[in-house]
Coordinates of C-alpha atoms in Angstrom, one line a residue:
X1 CA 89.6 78.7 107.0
X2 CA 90.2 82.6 107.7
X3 CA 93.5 83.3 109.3
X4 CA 95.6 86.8 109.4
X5 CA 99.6 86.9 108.2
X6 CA 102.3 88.7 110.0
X7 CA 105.5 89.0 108.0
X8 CA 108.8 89.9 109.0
X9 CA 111.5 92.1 107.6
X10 CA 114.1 90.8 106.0
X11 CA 115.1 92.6 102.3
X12 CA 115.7 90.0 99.7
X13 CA 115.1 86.9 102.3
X14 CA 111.6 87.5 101.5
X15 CA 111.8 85.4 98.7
X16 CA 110.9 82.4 101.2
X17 CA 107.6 83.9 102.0
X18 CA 106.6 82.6 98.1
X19 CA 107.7 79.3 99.3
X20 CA 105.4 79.9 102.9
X21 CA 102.3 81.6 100.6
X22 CA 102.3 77.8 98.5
X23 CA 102.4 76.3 101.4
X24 CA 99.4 78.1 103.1
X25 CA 97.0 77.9 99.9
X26 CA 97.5 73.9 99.5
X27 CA 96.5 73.3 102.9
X28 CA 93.3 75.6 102.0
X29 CA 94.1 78.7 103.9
X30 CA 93.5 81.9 103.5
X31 CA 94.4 85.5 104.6
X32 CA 91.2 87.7 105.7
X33 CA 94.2 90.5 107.2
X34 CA 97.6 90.7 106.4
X35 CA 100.5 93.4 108.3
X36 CA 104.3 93.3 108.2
X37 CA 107.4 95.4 108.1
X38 CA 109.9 96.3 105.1
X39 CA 110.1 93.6 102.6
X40 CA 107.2 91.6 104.9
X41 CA 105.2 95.3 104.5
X42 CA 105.2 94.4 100.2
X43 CA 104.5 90.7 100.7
X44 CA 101.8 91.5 102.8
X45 CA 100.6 93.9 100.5
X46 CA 100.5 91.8 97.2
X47 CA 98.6 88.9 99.2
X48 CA 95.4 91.6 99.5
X49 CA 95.9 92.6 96.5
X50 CA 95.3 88.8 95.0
X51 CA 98.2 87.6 94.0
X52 CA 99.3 84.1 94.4
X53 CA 102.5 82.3 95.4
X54 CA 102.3 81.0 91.5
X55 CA 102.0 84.4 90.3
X56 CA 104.7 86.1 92.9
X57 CA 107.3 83.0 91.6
X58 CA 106.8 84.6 87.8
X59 CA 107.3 87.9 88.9
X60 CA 110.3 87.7 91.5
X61 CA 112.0 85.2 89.8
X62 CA 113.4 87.2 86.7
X63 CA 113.8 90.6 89.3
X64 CA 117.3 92.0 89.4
X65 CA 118.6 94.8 91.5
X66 CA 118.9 97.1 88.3
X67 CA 114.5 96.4 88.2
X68 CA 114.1 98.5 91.6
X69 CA 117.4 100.7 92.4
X70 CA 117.8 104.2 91.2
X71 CA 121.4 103.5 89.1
X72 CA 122.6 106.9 88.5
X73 CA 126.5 108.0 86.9
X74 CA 128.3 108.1 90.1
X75 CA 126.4 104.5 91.4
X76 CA 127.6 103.0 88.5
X77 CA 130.8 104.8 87.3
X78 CA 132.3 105.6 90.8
X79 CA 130.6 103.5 93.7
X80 CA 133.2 104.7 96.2
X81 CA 132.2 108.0 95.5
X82 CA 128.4 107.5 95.8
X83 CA 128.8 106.3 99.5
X84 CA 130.5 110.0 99.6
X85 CA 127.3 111.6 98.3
X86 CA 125.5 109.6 101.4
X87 CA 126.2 112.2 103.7
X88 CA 124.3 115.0 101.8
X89 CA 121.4 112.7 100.1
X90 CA 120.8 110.3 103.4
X91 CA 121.1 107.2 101.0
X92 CA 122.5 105.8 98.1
X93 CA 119.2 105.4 96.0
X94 CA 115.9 107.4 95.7
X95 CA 113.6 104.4 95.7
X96 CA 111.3 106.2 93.0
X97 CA 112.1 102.9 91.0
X98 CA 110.9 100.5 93.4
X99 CA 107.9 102.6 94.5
X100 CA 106.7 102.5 90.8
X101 CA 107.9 98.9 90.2
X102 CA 105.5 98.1 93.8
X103 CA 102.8 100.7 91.8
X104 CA 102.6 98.4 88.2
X105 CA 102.2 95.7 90.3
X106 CA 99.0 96.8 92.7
X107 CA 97.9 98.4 89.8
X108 CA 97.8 95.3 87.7
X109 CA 95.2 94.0 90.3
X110 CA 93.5 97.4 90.2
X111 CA 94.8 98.5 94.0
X112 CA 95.6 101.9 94.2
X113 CA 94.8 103.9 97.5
X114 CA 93.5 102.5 100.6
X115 CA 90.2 102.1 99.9
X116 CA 90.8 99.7 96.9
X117 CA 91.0 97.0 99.9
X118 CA 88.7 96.1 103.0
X119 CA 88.9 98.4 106.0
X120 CA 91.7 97.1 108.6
X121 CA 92.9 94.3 106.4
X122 CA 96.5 95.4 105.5
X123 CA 98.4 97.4 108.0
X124 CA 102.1 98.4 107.6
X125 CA 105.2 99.5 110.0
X126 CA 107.1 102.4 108.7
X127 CA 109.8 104.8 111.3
X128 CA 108.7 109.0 111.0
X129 CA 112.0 109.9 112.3
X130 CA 110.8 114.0 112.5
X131 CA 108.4 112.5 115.2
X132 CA 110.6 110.1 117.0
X133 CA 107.7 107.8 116.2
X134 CA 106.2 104.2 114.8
X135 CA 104.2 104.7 112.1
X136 CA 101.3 102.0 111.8
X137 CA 99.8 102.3 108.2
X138 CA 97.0 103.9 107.2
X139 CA 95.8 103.8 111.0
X140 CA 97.8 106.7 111.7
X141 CA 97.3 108.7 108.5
X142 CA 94.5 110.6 110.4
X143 CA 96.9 111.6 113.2
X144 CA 98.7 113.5 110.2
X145 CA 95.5 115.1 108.9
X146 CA 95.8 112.8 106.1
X147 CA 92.7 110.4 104.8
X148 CA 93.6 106.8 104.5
X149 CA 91.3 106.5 101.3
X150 CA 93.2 108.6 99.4
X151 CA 96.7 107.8 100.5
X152 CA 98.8 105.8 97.4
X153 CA 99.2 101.7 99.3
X154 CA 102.1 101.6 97.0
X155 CA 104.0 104.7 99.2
X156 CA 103.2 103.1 102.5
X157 CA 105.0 100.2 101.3
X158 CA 107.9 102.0 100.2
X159 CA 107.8 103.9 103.3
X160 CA 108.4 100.7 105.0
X161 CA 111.2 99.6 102.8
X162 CA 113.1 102.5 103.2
X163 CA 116.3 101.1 104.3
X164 CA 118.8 103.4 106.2
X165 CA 121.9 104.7 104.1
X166 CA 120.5 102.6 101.1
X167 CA 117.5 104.1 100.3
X168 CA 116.6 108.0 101.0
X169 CA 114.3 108.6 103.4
X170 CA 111.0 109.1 102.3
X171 CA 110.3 113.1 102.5
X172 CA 106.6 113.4 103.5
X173 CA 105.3 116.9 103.6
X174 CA 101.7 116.1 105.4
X175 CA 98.7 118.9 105.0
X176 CA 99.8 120.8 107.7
X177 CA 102.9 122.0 105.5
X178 CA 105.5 120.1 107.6
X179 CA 108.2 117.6 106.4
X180 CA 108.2 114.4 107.8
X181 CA 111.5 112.2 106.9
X182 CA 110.3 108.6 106.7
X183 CA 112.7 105.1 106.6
X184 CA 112.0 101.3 107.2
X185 CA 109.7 100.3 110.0
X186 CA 112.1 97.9 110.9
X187 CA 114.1 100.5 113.2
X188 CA 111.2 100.0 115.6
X189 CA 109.5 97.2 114.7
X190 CA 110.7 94.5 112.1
X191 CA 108.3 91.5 113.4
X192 CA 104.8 93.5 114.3
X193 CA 103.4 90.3 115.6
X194 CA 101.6 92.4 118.4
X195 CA 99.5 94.7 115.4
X196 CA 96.1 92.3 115.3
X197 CA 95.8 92.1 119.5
X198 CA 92.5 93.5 120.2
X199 CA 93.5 96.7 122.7
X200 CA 91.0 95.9 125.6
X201 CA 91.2 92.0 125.7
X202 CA 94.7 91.0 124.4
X203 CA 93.3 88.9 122.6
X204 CA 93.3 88.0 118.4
X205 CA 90.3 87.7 116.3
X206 CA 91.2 84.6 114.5
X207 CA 94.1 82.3 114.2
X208 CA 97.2 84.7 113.5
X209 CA 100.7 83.0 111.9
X210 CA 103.7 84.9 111.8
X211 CA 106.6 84.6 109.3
X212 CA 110.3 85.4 111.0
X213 CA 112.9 85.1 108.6
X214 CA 115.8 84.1 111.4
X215 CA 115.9 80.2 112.6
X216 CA 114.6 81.5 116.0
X217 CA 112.9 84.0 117.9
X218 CA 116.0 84.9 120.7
X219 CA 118.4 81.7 119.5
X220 CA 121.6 84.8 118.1
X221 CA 124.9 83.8 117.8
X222 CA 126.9 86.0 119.7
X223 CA 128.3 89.3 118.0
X224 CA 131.5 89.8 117.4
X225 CA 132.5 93.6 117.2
X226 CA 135.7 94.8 116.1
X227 CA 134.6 98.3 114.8
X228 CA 132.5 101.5 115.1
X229 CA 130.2 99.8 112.1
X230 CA 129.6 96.6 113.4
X231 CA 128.5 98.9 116.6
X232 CA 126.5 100.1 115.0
X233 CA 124.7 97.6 112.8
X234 CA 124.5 95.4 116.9
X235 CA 123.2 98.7 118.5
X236 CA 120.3 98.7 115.6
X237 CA 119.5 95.1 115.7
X238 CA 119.4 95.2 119.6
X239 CA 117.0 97.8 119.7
X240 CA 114.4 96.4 117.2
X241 CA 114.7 92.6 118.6
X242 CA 113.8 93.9 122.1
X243 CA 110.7 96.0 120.9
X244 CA 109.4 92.6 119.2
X245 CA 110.3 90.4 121.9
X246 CA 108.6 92.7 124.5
X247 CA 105.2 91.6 122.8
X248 CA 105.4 87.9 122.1
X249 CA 104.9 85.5 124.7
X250 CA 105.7 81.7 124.6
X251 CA 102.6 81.0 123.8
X252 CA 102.2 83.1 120.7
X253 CA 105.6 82.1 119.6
X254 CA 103.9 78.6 118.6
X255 CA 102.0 80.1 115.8
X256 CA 105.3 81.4 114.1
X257 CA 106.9 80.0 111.5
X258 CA 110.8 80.1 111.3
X259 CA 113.1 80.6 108.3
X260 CA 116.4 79.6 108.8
X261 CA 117.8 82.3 105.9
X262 CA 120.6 83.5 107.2
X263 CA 123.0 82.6 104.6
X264 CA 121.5 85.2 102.5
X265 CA 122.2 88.7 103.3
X266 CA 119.5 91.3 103.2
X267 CA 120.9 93.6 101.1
X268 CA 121.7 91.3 98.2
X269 CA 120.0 92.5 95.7
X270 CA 121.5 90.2 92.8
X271 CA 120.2 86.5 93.9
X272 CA 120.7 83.7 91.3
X273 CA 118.3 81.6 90.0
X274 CA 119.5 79.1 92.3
X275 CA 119.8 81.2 95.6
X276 CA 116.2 82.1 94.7
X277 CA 114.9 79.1 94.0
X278 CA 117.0 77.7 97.5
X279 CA 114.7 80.4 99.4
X280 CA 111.2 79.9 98.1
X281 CA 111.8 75.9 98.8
X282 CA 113.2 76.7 102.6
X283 CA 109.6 79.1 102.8
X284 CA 107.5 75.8 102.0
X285 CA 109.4 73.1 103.5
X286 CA 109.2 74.6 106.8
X287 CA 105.6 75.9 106.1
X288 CA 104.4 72.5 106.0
X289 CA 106.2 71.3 109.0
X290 CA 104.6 74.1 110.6
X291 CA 101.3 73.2 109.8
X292 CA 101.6 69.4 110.2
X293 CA 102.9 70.2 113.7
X294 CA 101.6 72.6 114.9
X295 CA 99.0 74.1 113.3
X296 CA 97.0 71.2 113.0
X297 CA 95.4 71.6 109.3
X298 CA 93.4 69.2 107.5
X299 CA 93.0 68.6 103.9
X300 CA 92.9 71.0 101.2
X301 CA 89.5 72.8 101.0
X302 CA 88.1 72.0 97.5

C-alpha cells in the first residue's frame, strides 16, 4: 500500500524516525510522497532517494558531530569566544560540512537536482527571512525565477536544517541578483502536516502518517522562565506550535504517530551508541502500536 510521510523537526531526535522507517516497511508500506522540516526535511529526503531503515542504521550510527559541523580554531580552541563571533557570522558553523555530508549520500543513490526524483514527491519547509516568508521546496523555486530541475536537493535540505545561531543562514543570491538569507523551516513550520491537502477539496490523496517527535500534539509541560533566553527560546516555540496546530484537526491527529523523545535534546550532536540505539527502538515500538491500533495494517506484503 501507497501512503505519503510527514516528518517533524527535531535535530538529532530524528534518529527515531529509523526505528519508525523499520516499522513501516515490515508491515509492507510504502512512501509514494514524502515532506518534512529540518532534520524531518533529510529523512524525508533519503526515503526518495531509496534508502532503507537498514541502510540509514549503518550510516547514522557511527555519525558524530565532528562528521557534519564546520570545527574551525576558535570552535575548538576558544568556544567562548566563537559564541562572540555569532554576532558578526549569524552562527557558530557554516554547514558546508553537512550540506556535502547530505550531498555523498543522495549522490550515492544517484539523486542530485530535483528532477533525479518524481514530480511532487518530496517537498521541504525552509524560513527566507529577506522575504518574511515560508519557503515550500522546490514549489516555490519558480517564484524566485529559479527551475526546480536544476536546483541541488541536497541545498534545500540544508536550507531546512539551518538552525538559528548554530548554523549560518543560508545566503541565497537567486537570478534576479538579490540575497536571500535562508534558516530552518522550523521557525514557521516544524510539523508541515497541512503540505499534501489538496487546495480546493481539503482533502489528501492517499492515506498520510505524520511523525511528531514530542509525546503529544498540545500535551507541554508548562514553561518555566527565569531569563531573557528562555524568552526567547518560549516565544520561538510558541509561534511555530500555533502555525501547526492551526492546520490539524482531531481527526487528522489520528494518523500521527508520537515520539515521546524528550530526554534528548535537539542540539546534541554527540549521542552514544546507546542513546542512539534508545531512539531508533522508541521510533519502532511506537510505530507498531500505531499501526496495530490505529492504522489497521495487515500482514507484510510479500
Amino acid at each position: 500500500m501507497k501512503i505519503d510521510g510527514v516528518f517533524a523537526g527535531g535535530g538529532v531526535k530524528a534518529f527515531s524516525f529509523i526505528g519508525a522507517l523499520d516499522a513501516i516497511e515490515r508491515k509492507g508500506y510504502d512512501f509514494e510522497r514524502t515532506a518534512g522540516t529540518s532534520a524531518g526535511a533529510l529523512m524525508a529526503a533519503l526515503i526518495q532517494a531509496g534508502y532503507t531503515s537498514e541502510e540509514l542504521r549503518s550510516i547514522f550510527m557511527p555519525l558524530s558531530g565532528n562528521d557534519i559541523l564546520d570545527e574551525t580554531w576558535v570552535t575548538e580552541r576558544l568556544p567562548w569566544l566563537s559564541w562572540i563571533s555569532v554576532y558578526w557570522r549569524l552562527g557558530l558553523y557554516k554547514g558546508d560540512k553537512l550540506e556535502k555530508w547530505i550531498h555523498n549520500l543522495l549522490a550515492n543513490k544517484k539523486i542530485y537536482t530535483f528532477r533525479d526524483i518524481p514530480k511532487g514527491s518530496l517537498k521541504i519547509i525552509a524560513s527566507d527571512l529577506t522575504a518574511g516568508r515560508l519557503l515550500i521546496l522546490p514549489d516555490d523555486l519558480p517564484k524566485y525565477g529559479v527551475d526546480p530541475d536544476r536546483f541541488p536537493v541536497a541545498l534545500a535540505v540544508k536550507m531546512s536544517c539551518t538552525l538559528p545561531y548554530i548554523f549560518q543562514p543560508v545566503k541565497w543570491r537567486t537570478v534576479n541578483k538579490k540575497l536571500n538569507l535562508i534558516v530552518d523551516g522550523g521557525i514557521l513550520s516544524n510539523f508541515p502536516l497541512w503540505l499534501f491537502k489538496d487546495a480546493a477539496t481539503g482533502m489528501c490523496r492517499r492515506p498520510v502518517i505524520g511523525f511528531q517527535l514530542s509525546p503529544s500534539l498540545q500535551d507541554n509541560p508548562p514553561t518555566k522562565i527565569k531569563n531573557a533566553v528562555k524568552l526567547y527560546q518560549s516565544l520561538f516555540d510558541t509561534m511555530r506550535r500555533a502555525h501547526d496546530l492551526r492546520y490539524i484537526s482531531k481527526n487528522e491527529a489520528k494518523n500521527i504517530v508520537f515520539l515521546p523523545v524528550d530526554k534528548i535534546k535537539s542540539t546534541q550532536f554527540d549521542l552514544d551508541v546507546q542513546q542512539k540505539e534508545e531512539l531508533i527502538e522508541i521510533g519502532h515500538v511506537e510505530t507498531e502500536k500505531f499501526l496495530k491500533t490505529s492504522f489497521g495494517v495487515g500482514q507484510p506484503r510479500k
